[in-house]
PDB file of C-alpha atoms in Angstrom:
ATOM      1  CA  MET A   1       0.000   0.000   0.000  1.00  0.00           C
ATOM      2  CA  ARG A   2       2.789   2.367   0.764  1.00  0.00           C
ATOM      3  CA  VAL A   3       4.393   1.656  -2.611  1.00  0.00           C
ATOM      4  CA  ARG A   4       1.113   2.253  -4.364  1.00  0.00           C
ATOM      5  CA  ALA A   5       0.582   5.505  -2.488  1.00  0.00           C
ATOM      6  CA  ALA A   6       4.091   6.654  -3.426  1.00  0.00           C
ATOM      7  CA  VAL A   7       3.466   5.931  -7.117  1.00  0.00           C
ATOM      8  CA  LEU A   8       0.181   7.820  -7.053  1.00  0.00           C
ATOM      9  CA  ALA A   9       1.827  10.754  -5.316  1.00  0.00           C
ATOM     10  CA  ALA A  10       4.616  10.846  -7.927  1.00  0.00           C
ATOM     11  CA  PHE A  11       2.044  10.659 -10.714  1.00  0.00           C
ATOM     12  CA  ALA A  12       0.027  13.492  -9.189  1.00  0.00           C
ATOM     13  CA  LEU A  13       3.161  15.611  -8.833  1.00  0.00           C
ATOM     14  CA  ALA A  14       4.079  15.043 -12.491  1.00  0.00           C
ATOM     15  CA  LEU A  15       0.557  15.958 -13.516  1.00  0.00           C
ATOM     16  CA  VAL A  16       0.734  19.172 -11.500  1.00  0.00           C
ATOM     17  CA  ILE A  17       4.040  20.076 -13.165  1.00  0.00           C
ATOM     18  CA  VAL A  18       2.598  19.478 -16.666  1.00  0.00           C
ATOM     19  CA  VAL A  19      -0.525  21.518 -15.934  1.00  0.00           C
ATOM     20  CA  ALA A  20       1.590  24.319 -14.468  1.00  0.00           C
ATOM     21  CA  ALA A  21       3.749  24.350 -17.590  1.00  0.00           C
ATOM     22  CA  LEU A  22       0.684  24.560 -19.836  1.00  0.00           C
ATOM     23  CA  ILE A  23      -0.774  27.389 -17.784  1.00  0.00           C
ATOM     24  CA  ALA A  24       2.564  29.229 -17.863  1.00  0.00           C
ATOM     25  CA  GLY A  25       2.537  29.078 -21.676  1.00  0.00           C
ATOM     26  CA  ARG A  26      -0.761  30.946 -21.725  1.00  0.00           C
ATOM     27  CA  MET A  27       0.196  33.643 -19.244  1.00  0.00           C
ATOM     28  CA  PRO A  28      -1.134  37.153 -20.080  1.00  0.00           C
ATOM     29  CA  GLY A  29       2.367  38.587 -20.221  1.00  0.00           C
ATOM     30  CA  GLN A  30       3.406  36.309 -23.023  1.00  0.00           C
ATOM     31  CA  GLY A  31       0.157  36.870 -24.800  1.00  0.00           C
ATOM     32  CA  ARG A  32       0.795  40.611 -24.668  1.00  0.00           C
ATOM     33  CA  ASP A  33       4.263  40.088 -26.162  1.00  0.00           C
ATOM     34  CA  ALA A  34       2.806  38.180 -29.100  1.00  0.00           C
ATOM     35  CA  ALA A  35       0.155  40.819 -29.609  1.00  0.00           C
ATOM     36  CA  SER A  36       2.844  43.535 -29.475  1.00  0.00           C
ATOM     37  CA  GLU A  37       4.856  41.790 -32.172  1.00  0.00           C
ATOM     38  CA  ILE A  38       1.811  41.563 -34.429  1.00  0.00           C
ATOM     39  CA  THR A  39       0.923  45.217 -33.835  1.00  0.00           C
ATOM     40  CA  ALA A  40       4.515  46.349 -34.483  1.00  0.00           C
ATOM     41  CA  SER A  41       4.494  44.620 -37.871  1.00  0.00           C
ATOM     42  CA  GLN A  42       1.423  46.604 -38.999  1.00  0.00           C
ATOM     43  CA  PRO A  43       1.729  50.195 -40.353  1.00  0.00           C
ATOM     44  CA  GLU A  44       0.314  52.883 -38.113  1.00  0.00           C
ATOM     45  CA  PRO A  45      -2.835  54.533 -39.378  1.00  0.00           C
ATOM     46  CA  SER A  46      -2.665  58.148 -40.579  1.00  0.00           C
ATOM     47  CA  ARG A  47      -3.975  60.578 -38.028  1.00  0.00           C
ATOM     48  CA  SER A  48      -5.477  64.025 -38.307  1.00  0.00           C
ATOM     49  CA  PRO A  49      -5.664  66.546 -35.500  1.00  0.00           C
ATOM     50  CA  ASN A  50      -8.974  67.350 -33.834  1.00  0.00           C
ATOM     51  CA  ALA A  51     -10.175  70.660 -32.424  1.00  0.00           C
ATOM     52  CA  ALA A  52      -8.206  70.140 -29.195  1.00  0.00           C
ATOM     53  CA  GLY A  53      -4.939  69.613 -31.087  1.00  0.00           C
ATOM     54  CA  GLN A  54      -4.959  65.868 -30.342  1.00  0.00           C
ATOM     55  CA  GLY A  55      -5.962  62.970 -32.446  1.00  0.00           C
ATOM     56  CA  LEU A  56      -4.898  61.159 -35.556  1.00  0.00           C
ATOM     57  CA  GLU A  57      -1.657  62.135 -37.256  1.00  0.00           C
ATOM     58  CA  GLN A  58      -1.742  63.377 -40.827  1.00  0.00           C
ATOM     59  CA  ASN A  59       0.831  63.676 -43.585  1.00  0.00           C
ATOM     60  CA  PRO A  60       1.995  67.273 -44.058  1.00  0.00           C
ATOM     61  CA  SER A  61       0.369  69.119 -46.945  1.00  0.00           C
ATOM     62  CA  PRO A  62       2.577  69.655 -49.998  1.00  0.00           C
ATOM     63  CA  THR A  63       4.393  72.950 -50.266  1.00  0.00           C
ATOM     64  CA  ALA A  64       2.381  75.546 -52.188  1.00  0.00           C
ATOM     65  CA  PRO A  65       3.842  76.194 -55.662  1.00  0.00           C
ATOM     66  CA  THR A  66       5.820  79.357 -56.194  1.00  0.00           C
ATOM     67  CA  PRO A  67       3.755  81.928 -58.140  1.00  0.00           C
ATOM     68  CA  PHE A  68       4.696  81.886 -61.830  1.00  0.00           C
ATOM     69  CA  ARG A  69       5.471  85.225 -63.405  1.00  0.00           C
ATOM     70  CA  LEU A  70       5.223  85.777 -67.118  1.00  0.00           C
ATOM     71  CA  PRO A  71       8.189  87.508 -68.714  1.00  0.00           C
ATOM     72  CA  ALA A  72       7.696  91.133 -69.600  1.00  0.00           C
ATOM     73  CA  VAL A  73       6.270  91.546 -73.100  1.00  0.00           C
ATOM     74  CA  ARG A  74       8.488  93.652 -75.290  1.00  0.00           C
ATOM     75  CA  GLN A  75       6.779  95.803 -77.850  1.00  0.00           C
ATOM     76  CA  PRO A  76       8.277  95.299 -81.335  1.00  0.00           C
ATOM     77  CA  ALA A  77      10.207  98.210 -82.775  1.00  0.00           C
ATOM     78  CA  PRO A  78       8.209 100.440 -85.153  1.00  0.00           C
ATOM     79  CA  LEU A  79       8.500  99.432 -88.785  1.00  0.00           C
ATOM     80  CA  VAL A  80       9.052 103.070 -89.792  1.00  0.00           C
ATOM     81  CA  THR A  81       9.400 106.279 -87.793  1.00  0.00           C
ATOM     82  CA  ALA A  82       8.764 109.959 -88.478  1.00  0.00           C
ATOM     83  CA  PRO A  83       9.888 112.003 -90.232  1.00  0.00           C
ATOM     84  CA  LEU A  84       9.018 109.994 -93.320  1.00  0.00           C
ATOM     85  CA  PRO A  85      11.144 110.341 -96.464  1.00  0.00           C
ATOM     86  CA  LYS A  86      10.075 112.593 -99.311  1.00  0.00           C
ATOM     87  CA  ALA A  87       8.354 111.100-102.322  1.00  0.00           C
ATOM     88  CA  ALA A  88      10.852 109.819-104.868  1.00  0.00           C
ATOM     89  CA  THR A  89      11.369 107.171-107.560  1.00  0.00           C
ATOM     90  CA  ALA A  90      14.410 105.493-109.080  1.00  0.00           C
ATOM     91  CA  ARG A  91      15.052 103.166-112.029  1.00  0.00           C
ATOM     92  CA  GLY A  92      17.671 100.462-111.810  1.00  0.00           C
ATOM     93  CA  SER A  93      18.382 101.095-108.099  1.00  0.00           C
ATOM     94  CA  ILE A  94      16.868 101.476-104.639  1.00  0.00           C
ATOM     95  CA  VAL A  95      15.487 104.970-104.133  1.00  0.00           C
ATOM     96  CA  GLN A  96      16.748 107.109-101.274  1.00  0.00           C
ATOM     97  CA  GLY A  97      14.636 106.683 -98.142  1.00  0.00           C
ATOM     98  CA  PHE A  98      13.443 103.208 -99.110  1.00  0.00           C
ATOM     99  CA  PRO A  99      12.726 101.109 -95.944  1.00  0.00           C
ATOM    100  CA  THR A 100      15.174  98.288 -96.724  1.00  0.00           C
ATOM    101  CA  ALA A 101      15.112  97.169 -93.058  1.00  0.00           C
ATOM    102  CA  VAL A 102      11.478  96.170 -93.592  1.00  0.00           C
ATOM    103  CA  ILE A 103      11.494  95.401 -97.330  1.00  0.00           C
ATOM    104  CA  PRO A 104      14.879  93.860 -98.202  1.00  0.00           C
ATOM    105  CA  LEU A 105      15.923  92.593-101.614  1.00  0.00           C
ATOM    106  CA  ALA A 106      15.917  88.859-102.275  1.00  0.00           C
ATOM    107  CA  PRO A 107      19.462  87.475-102.796  1.00  0.00           C
ATOM    108  CA  GLY A 108      20.933  88.059-106.245  1.00  0.00           C
ATOM    109  CA  SER A 109      18.257  90.602-107.197  1.00  0.00           C
ATOM    110  CA  SER A 110      18.549  93.232-109.900  1.00  0.00           C
ATOM    111  CA  VAL A 111      16.251  96.209-109.253  1.00  0.00           C
ATOM    112  CA  THR A 112      14.280  97.612-112.155  1.00  0.00           C
ATOM    113  CA  PHE A 113      12.219 100.215-110.286  1.00  0.00           C
ATOM    114  CA  SER A 114      11.643 101.484-106.710  1.00  0.00           C
ATOM    115  CA  SER A 115       9.616 104.245-105.076  1.00  0.00           C
ATOM    116  CA  VAL A 116       8.559 105.817-101.775  1.00  0.00           C
ATOM    117  CA  SER A 117       5.540 108.015-101.108  1.00  0.00           C
ATOM    118  CA  PRO A 118       4.584 109.482 -97.689  1.00  0.00           C
ATOM    119  CA  ASP A 119       1.046 110.363 -96.630  1.00  0.00           C
ATOM    120  CA  ARG A 120       0.875 111.785 -93.098  1.00  0.00           C
ATOM    121  CA  THR A 121       1.791 108.758 -90.951  1.00  0.00           C
ATOM    122  CA  ARG A 122       1.809 106.236 -93.807  1.00  0.00           C
ATOM    123  CA  LEU A 123       4.704 105.375 -96.067  1.00  0.00           C
ATOM    124  CA  THR A 124       4.001 103.546 -99.315  1.00  0.00           C
ATOM    125  CA  ALA A 125       7.087 101.804-100.707  1.00  0.00           C
ATOM    126  CA  GLY A 126       7.426  99.536-103.715  1.00  0.00           C
ATOM    127  CA  LEU A 127      10.016  97.824-105.852  1.00  0.00           C
ATOM    128  CA  ASP A 128      10.226  95.628-108.941  1.00  0.00           C
ATOM    129  CA  ALA A 129      13.171  93.285-109.406  1.00  0.00           C
ATOM    130  CA  THR A 130      14.398  90.071-110.974  1.00  0.00           C
ATOM    131  CA  CYS A 131      16.484  87.272-109.464  1.00  0.00           C
ATOM    132  CA  ASN A 132      17.637  83.721-110.182  1.00  0.00           C
ATOM    133  CA  LEU A 133      15.484  82.210-107.413  1.00  0.00           C
ATOM    134  CA  SER A 134      12.281  80.265-108.071  1.00  0.00           C
ATOM    135  CA  PRO A 135       8.953  81.871-107.070  1.00  0.00           C
ATOM    136  CA  ASP A 136       8.702  79.556-104.048  1.00  0.00           C
ATOM    137  CA  GLU A 137      12.238  80.491-102.989  1.00  0.00           C
ATOM    138  CA  VAL A 138      11.440  84.198-103.242  1.00  0.00           C
ATOM    139  CA  LEU A 139       8.338  83.816-101.050  1.00  0.00           C
ATOM    140  CA  GLY A 140      10.319  81.646 -98.640  1.00  0.00           C
ATOM    141  CA  TYR A 141      12.971  84.346 -98.355  1.00  0.00           C
ATOM    142  CA  TYR A 142      10.406  87.010 -97.462  1.00  0.00           C
ATOM    143  CA  ARG A 143       8.686  84.737 -94.942  1.00  0.00           C
ATOM    144  CA  THR A 144      12.016  84.280 -93.175  1.00  0.00           C
ATOM    145  CA  ALA A 145      12.992  87.953 -93.417  1.00  0.00           C
ATOM    146  CA  LEU A 146       9.666  89.437 -92.269  1.00  0.00           C
ATOM    147  CA  ALA A 147       8.692  87.006 -89.503  1.00  0.00           C
ATOM    148  CA  PRO A 148      11.150  88.499 -86.934  1.00  0.00           C
ATOM    149  CA  LEU A 149       9.503  91.883 -87.533  1.00  0.00           C
ATOM    150  CA  GLY A 150       6.155  90.516 -86.422  1.00  0.00           C
ATOM    151  CA  LEU A 151       4.676  90.481 -89.918  1.00  0.00           C
ATOM    152  CA  VAL A 152       2.354  87.471 -90.197  1.00  0.00           C
ATOM    153  CA  THR A 153       1.849  85.832 -93.574  1.00  0.00           C
ATOM    154  CA  THR A 154      -1.526  85.333 -95.242  1.00  0.00           C
ATOM    155  CA  SER A 155      -2.461  84.217 -98.744  1.00  0.00           C
ATOM    156  CA  VAL A 156      -3.864  86.737-101.227  1.00  0.00           C
ATOM    157  CA  PRO A 157      -5.202  86.470-104.791  1.00  0.00           C
ATOM    158  CA  ALA A 158      -2.565  86.618-107.542  1.00  0.00           C
ATOM    159  CA  LEU A 159      -2.612  87.185-111.288  1.00  0.00           C
ATOM    160  CA  ALA A 160      -2.649  84.119-113.512  1.00  0.00           C
ATOM    161  CA  GLY A 161       0.812  82.548-113.607  1.00  0.00           C
ATOM    162  CA  SER A 162       1.898  84.315-110.409  1.00  0.00           C
ATOM    163  CA  VAL A 163       1.971  83.535-106.685  1.00  0.00           C
ATOM    164  CA  ALA A 164       1.502  86.098-103.924  1.00  0.00           C
ATOM    165  CA  GLU A 165       1.477  86.473-100.174  1.00  0.00           C
ATOM    166  CA  ALA A 166       0.698  89.350 -97.838  1.00  0.00           C
ATOM    167  CA  PHE A 167       2.475  90.004 -94.533  1.00  0.00           C
ATOM    168  CA  VAL A 168       0.473  91.915 -91.941  1.00  0.00           C
ATOM    169  CA  ARG A 169       1.232  93.606 -88.631  1.00  0.00           C
ATOM    170  CA  GLY A 170      -1.478  95.867 -87.269  1.00  0.00           C
ATOM    171  CA  SER A 171      -2.259  98.447 -89.950  1.00  0.00           C
ATOM    172  CA  SER A 172       0.967  97.784 -91.873  1.00  0.00           C
ATOM    173  CA  THR A 173       1.042  95.416 -94.857  1.00  0.00           C
ATOM    174  CA  VAL A 174       3.733  94.115 -97.194  1.00  0.00           C
ATOM    175  CA  THR A 175       2.572  92.245-100.322  1.00  0.00           C
ATOM    176  CA  VAL A 176       4.925  90.136-102.445  1.00  0.00           C
ATOM    177  CA  SER A 177       3.932  88.935-105.930  1.00  0.00           C
ATOM    178  CA  VAL A 178       6.209  86.630-107.956  1.00  0.00           C
ATOM    179  CA  THR A 179       6.138  85.374-111.543  1.00  0.00           C
ATOM    180  CA  ALA A 180       8.395  82.680-112.984  1.00  0.00           C
ATOM    181  CA  VAL A 181      10.586  83.844-115.889  1.00  0.00           C
ATOM    182  CA  SER A 182      13.442  82.298-117.805  1.00  0.00           C
ATOM    183  CA  GLY A 183      16.369  81.811-115.419  1.00  0.00           C
ATOM    184  CA  GLY A 184      14.446  82.741-112.264  1.00  0.00           C
ATOM    185  CA  SER A 185      11.680  85.094-111.159  1.00  0.00           C
ATOM    186  CA  ARG A 186      10.348  88.592-111.568  1.00  0.00           C
ATOM    187  CA  TYR A 187       8.828  89.932-108.373  1.00  0.00           C
ATOM    188  CA  SER A 188       7.297  93.071-106.956  1.00  0.00           C
ATOM    189  CA  VAL A 189       6.946  94.171-103.358  1.00  0.00           C
ATOM    190  CA  HIS A 190       4.404  96.747-102.219  1.00  0.00           C
ATOM    191  CA  GLY A 191       4.383  97.980 -98.651  1.00  0.00           C
ATOM    192  CA  VAL A 192       2.060 100.297 -96.718  1.00  0.00           C
ATOM    193  CA  LEU A 193       3.819 101.015 -93.434  1.00  0.00           C
ATOM    194  CA  VAL A 194       2.321 103.050 -90.597  1.00  0.00           C
ATOM    195  CA  ALA A 195       4.831 105.157 -88.653  1.00  0.00           C
ATOM    196  CA  GLY A 196       5.189 104.202 -85.016  1.00  0.00           C
ATOM    197  CA  SER A 197       3.404 100.841 -85.374  1.00  0.00           C
TER     198      SER A 197
END
């Protein structure tokens, strides 16, 4: 009987130790550690402040863009200025007072006639010439030469066998008409230029 009682006591003690070990594995402290590890692995939610200055955190707002300023607009230089030249004509050359800065000659040109005629604030200038360029090349030259002056091209009616374009800026107009001839082109340029514009 004593041996049997000793065996039962040993068995009971072993059972108590096992139960104690199982209970220790489920202790609240360890459970908290596991929960802390899970929480630490999750991203924190974004928070926004409440009226009392406490509450959820929030990402800072992006920096406001710097105000954009347009560059100052420069007024183009006047095509012609007062005093306007006196009325004059010339054959075989460019007449004195002709606005060559606005109405240049196409490369390789030979002038047959040119003229200038003032009328208050308007200067009418014209020339006739020939060159070894094709009609398209002549018009291309004037497009390139007049664009920096702010003269915008537009198509205009032309005589049969000719091509023409007008270049306009405000009240000023330059019209170029070109006809194909043997060895190149014959062209005429007529400009009405307003002083100060």
